[in-house]
Amino acid sequence: MKQLQKGFTLIELMIVIAIIGILASVALPAYQDYTVRAQVSEGAISASALKVGVTEMIADSGTTGLVTYAATVATAVAAGEITTNRISNAVIDPVTGEIQMTMTMQQLGANNVLAYMPQINGAPIAVGNLTGTIEWICSATPPAGNVAASTTILPKYLPAVCR
């Protein structure tokens, strides 16, 4: 009586291992980019609270309020209230209202600033430009007619709204 063989051949096993290797070589870089984007989003979340403060100060006190709020944020950063293990600094420009979050992540290298530039009607915040809705631009290369932010993080690592 003839006995049937059971199991996989060596060739079949090598093909499966090759397919797994190819899938891993594609998935690993995508996963690493995803984890960096998730870490950069910590800066975006922290900046959202500062955006509310800048908006309120402009609405309440105009450009004078920006100077006061920038000093308040600088004091909070010095006290360690805003910084984390991924955010080393937060600065608000007292003239333009731009928020700059400096990220300390090895994957970003020197390209580590996530910035949000407020604008009204496509122009920077200024004494003569305080009426209208504030829009926040975080891209270093915004659409035509918008003010660029001083973001230095590579676009592939930025939150979706900044790309």
mmCIF file of C-alpha atoms in Angstrom:
data_model
loop_
_atom_site.group_PDB
_atom_site.id
_atom_site.type_symbol
_atom_site.label_atom_id
_atom_site.label_comp_id
_atom_site.label_asym_id
_atom_site.label_seq_id
_atom_site.Cartn_x
_atom_site.Cartn_y
_atom_site.Cartn_z
ATOM 1 C CA MET A 1 0.000 0.000 0.000
ATOM 2 C CA LYS A 2 1.268 3.439 -0.962
ATOM 3 C CA GLN A 3 1.730 5.998 1.860
ATOM 4 C CA LEU A 4 0.917 9.676 1.104
ATOM 5 C CA GLN A 5 3.428 12.330 2.074
ATOM 6 C CA LYS A 6 2.223 15.135 4.250
ATOM 7 C CA GLY A 7 3.778 18.554 4.886
ATOM 8 C CA PHE A 8 5.413 21.318 2.890
ATOM 9 C CA THR A 9 8.356 21.086 0.567
ATOM 10 C CA LEU A 10 11.472 23.138 1.110
ATOM 11 C CA ILE A 11 10.645 25.302 -1.920
ATOM 12 C CA GLU A 12 7.182 26.124 -0.570
ATOM 13 C CA LEU A 13 8.635 27.151 2.788
ATOM 14 C CA MET A 14 11.287 29.341 1.113
ATOM 15 C CA ILE A 15 8.614 31.092 -0.970
ATOM 16 C CA VAL A 16 6.572 31.859 2.161
ATOM 17 C CA ILE A 17 9.653 33.220 3.940
ATOM 18 C CA ALA A 18 10.493 35.398 0.904
ATOM 19 C CA ILE A 19 6.947 36.809 0.814
ATOM 20 C CA ILE A 20 7.071 37.587 4.550
ATOM 21 C CA GLY A 21 10.439 39.313 4.050
ATOM 22 C CA ILE A 22 9.073 41.474 1.234
ATOM 23 C CA LEU A 23 6.016 42.456 3.267
ATOM 24 C CA ALA A 24 8.180 43.308 6.276
ATOM 25 C CA SER A 25 10.541 45.450 4.191
ATOM 26 C CA VAL A 26 7.560 47.503 2.965
ATOM 27 C CA ALA A 27 5.702 47.680 6.273
ATOM 28 C CA LEU A 28 8.595 48.613 8.578
ATOM 29 C CA PRO A 29 9.409 52.047 7.040
ATOM 30 C CA ALA A 30 5.695 52.880 6.876
ATOM 31 C CA TYR A 31 5.307 51.950 10.536
ATOM 32 C CA GLN A 32 8.333 54.034 11.533
ATOM 33 C CA ASP A 33 6.904 57.086 9.702
ATOM 34 C CA TYR A 34 3.578 56.491 11.413
ATOM 35 C CA THR A 35 5.159 56.456 14.874
ATOM 36 C CA VAL A 36 7.068 59.697 14.168
ATOM 37 C CA ARG A 37 3.834 61.359 12.957
ATOM 38 C CA ALA A 38 2.098 60.227 16.143
ATOM 39 C CA GLN A 39 4.878 61.761 18.244
ATOM 40 C CA VAL A 40 4.791 65.034 16.260
ATOM 41 C CA SER A 41 1.061 65.204 16.925
ATOM 42 C CA GLU A 42 1.938 65.773 20.597
ATOM 43 C CA GLY A 43 3.337 69.144 19.522
ATOM 44 C CA ALA A 44 0.185 69.849 17.513
ATOM 45 C CA ILE A 45 -2.018 69.066 20.502
ATOM 46 C CA SER A 46 0.022 71.314 22.796
ATOM 47 C CA ALA A 47 -0.053 74.067 20.200
ATOM 48 C CA SER A 48 -3.854 73.881 20.019
ATOM 49 C CA ALA A 49 -4.113 75.206 23.585
ATOM 50 C CA LEU A 50 -1.714 78.021 22.707
ATOM 51 C CA LYS A 51 -3.748 78.830 19.576
ATOM 52 C CA VAL A 52 -6.794 79.398 21.767
ATOM 53 C CA GLY A 53 -4.767 81.744 23.981
ATOM 54 C CA VAL A 54 -3.404 83.732 21.026
ATOM 55 C CA THR A 55 -6.888 84.033 19.520
ATOM 56 C CA GLU A 56 -8.383 85.248 22.801
ATOM 57 C CA MET A 57 -5.605 87.774 23.395
ATOM 58 C CA ILE A 58 -5.995 89.201 19.889
ATOM 59 C CA ALA A 59 -9.760 89.408 20.312
ATOM 60 C CA ASP A 60 -9.510 91.026 23.761
ATOM 61 C CA SER A 61 -6.413 93.241 23.540
ATOM 62 C CA GLY A 62 -5.209 93.273 19.937
ATOM 63 C CA THR A 63 -1.474 93.139 19.307
ATOM 64 C CA THR A 64 -0.756 94.390 22.839
ATOM 65 C CA GLY A 65 -2.260 91.167 24.167
ATOM 66 C CA LEU A 66 0.185 89.142 22.057
ATOM 67 C CA VAL A 67 3.149 90.673 23.862
ATOM 68 C CA THR A 68 1.644 89.815 27.246
ATOM 69 C CA TYR A 69 0.707 86.282 26.215
ATOM 70 C CA ALA A 70 4.146 85.614 24.688
ATOM 71 C CA ALA A 71 5.741 86.572 28.010
ATOM 72 C CA THR A 72 3.291 84.359 29.923
ATOM 73 C CA VAL A 73 4.100 81.370 27.701
ATOM 74 C CA ALA A 74 7.857 82.012 28.066
ATOM 75 C CA THR A 75 7.440 81.926 31.843
ATOM 76 C CA ALA A 76 5.444 78.673 31.636
ATOM 77 C CA VAL A 77 8.127 77.082 29.433
ATOM 78 C CA ALA A 78 10.841 78.141 31.882
ATOM 79 C CA ALA A 79 8.853 76.529 34.691
ATOM 80 C CA GLY A 80 8.529 73.297 32.678
ATOM 81 C CA GLU A 81 4.756 73.533 32.383
ATOM 82 C CA ILE A 82 4.643 73.143 28.588
ATOM 83 C CA THR A 83 7.738 71.102 27.813
ATOM 84 C CA THR A 84 7.667 67.299 27.692
ATOM 85 C CA ASN A 85 10.124 64.607 26.679
ATOM 86 C CA ARG A 86 9.250 65.398 23.029
ATOM 87 C CA ILE A 87 8.663 69.169 23.249
ATOM 88 C CA SER A 88 11.744 71.101 24.315
ATOM 89 C CA ASN A 89 10.475 74.633 23.748
ATOM 90 C CA ALA A 90 7.381 76.643 22.878
ATOM 91 C CA VAL A 91 7.636 80.220 21.687
ATOM 92 C CA ILE A 92 5.029 82.755 20.618
ATOM 93 C CA ASP A 93 6.191 85.608 18.420
ATOM 94 C CA PRO A 94 4.891 88.773 20.130
ATOM 95 C CA VAL A 95 4.571 90.578 16.773
ATOM 96 C CA THR A 96 3.039 87.996 14.427
ATOM 97 C CA GLY A 97 1.516 85.574 16.951
ATOM 98 C CA GLU A 98 3.290 82.604 15.356
ATOM 99 C CA ILE A 99 3.523 79.584 17.663
ATOM 100 C CA GLN A 100 6.704 77.525 17.368
ATOM 101 C CA MET A 101 6.914 74.129 19.034
ATOM 102 C CA THR A 102 10.473 72.745 19.068
ATOM 103 C CA MET A 103 10.390 68.955 19.015
ATOM 104 C CA THR A 104 13.264 66.860 20.412
ATOM 105 C CA MET A 105 13.077 63.639 18.505
ATOM 106 C CA GLN A 106 16.043 61.760 17.115
ATOM 107 C CA GLN A 107 14.169 60.885 13.905
ATOM 108 C CA LEU A 108 13.632 64.563 13.059
ATOM 109 C CA GLY A 109 17.261 65.632 13.442
ATOM 110 C CA ALA A 110 17.680 69.384 12.990
ATOM 111 C CA ASN A 111 14.286 69.702 11.246
ATOM 112 C CA ASN A 112 12.327 69.960 14.438
ATOM 113 C CA VAL A 113 10.086 73.050 14.515
ATOM 114 C CA LEU A 114 6.317 72.734 14.178
ATOM 115 C CA ALA A 115 4.956 76.236 13.688
ATOM 116 C CA TYR A 116 1.464 77.705 13.390
ATOM 117 C CA MET A 117 1.089 81.135 11.776
ATOM 118 C CA PRO A 118 -2.155 83.040 12.396
ATOM 119 C CA GLN A 119 -3.568 85.055 9.546
ATOM 120 C CA ILE A 120 -6.644 87.137 8.921
ATOM 121 C CA ASN A 121 -7.868 87.430 5.326
ATOM 122 C CA GLY A 122 -4.625 85.833 4.084
ATOM 123 C CA ALA A 123 -2.392 88.436 5.746
ATOM 124 C CA PRO A 124 -0.322 88.302 8.936
ATOM 125 C CA ILE A 125 -1.677 89.647 12.210
ATOM 126 C CA ALA A 126 -0.889 93.352 12.454
ATOM 127 C CA VAL A 127 -2.269 96.518 14.028
ATOM 128 C CA GLY A 128 -4.293 97.290 10.896
ATOM 129 C CA ASN A 129 -5.367 93.679 10.312
ATOM 130 C CA LEU A 130 -7.309 92.515 13.355
ATOM 131 C CA THR A 131 -10.836 92.197 11.952
ATOM 132 C CA GLY A 132 -11.987 88.839 10.662
ATOM 133 C CA THR A 133 -11.579 85.163 11.350
ATOM 134 C CA ILE A 134 -8.167 83.858 12.343
ATOM 135 C CA GLU A 135 -6.944 80.956 10.240
ATOM 136 C CA TRP A 136 -3.902 78.919 11.271
ATOM 137 C CA ILE A 137 -1.321 77.879 8.691
ATOM 138 C CA CYS A 138 1.230 75.284 9.746
ATOM 139 C CA SER A 139 2.759 74.361 6.403
ATOM 140 C CA ALA A 140 6.096 75.817 5.339
ATOM 141 C CA THR A 141 4.712 75.751 1.773
ATOM 142 C CA PRO A 142 1.080 76.899 2.084
ATOM 143 C CA PRO A 143 -1.326 77.435 -0.814
ATOM 144 C CA ALA A 144 -0.815 80.636 -2.808
ATOM 145 C CA GLY A 145 -1.970 83.763 -1.019
ATOM 146 C CA ASN A 146 -1.418 82.391 2.489
ATOM 147 C CA VAL A 147 1.312 83.247 4.965
ATOM 148 C CA ALA A 148 3.962 80.552 5.439
ATOM 149 C CA ALA A 149 4.753 79.220 8.884
ATOM 150 C CA SER A 150 8.347 78.545 9.861
ATOM 151 C CA THR A 151 7.769 74.794 10.114
ATOM 152 C CA THR A 152 10.930 72.825 9.383
ATOM 153 C CA ILE A 153 9.622 69.286 9.921
ATOM 154 C CA LEU A 154 9.470 67.210 6.751
ATOM 155 C CA PRO A 155 5.932 67.129 5.265
ATOM 156 C CA LYS A 156 5.669 63.330 5.609
ATOM 157 C CA TYR A 157 5.874 63.710 9.412
ATOM 158 C CA LEU A 158 3.409 66.609 9.732
ATOM 159 C CA PRO A 159 -0.194 66.198 10.877
ATOM 160 C CA ALA A 160 -2.656 65.827 7.988
ATOM 161 C CA VAL A 161 -3.906 69.425 8.224
ATOM 162 C CA CYS A 162 -0.357 70.715 7.735
ATOM 163 C CA ARG A 163 0.485 68.727 4.604
#
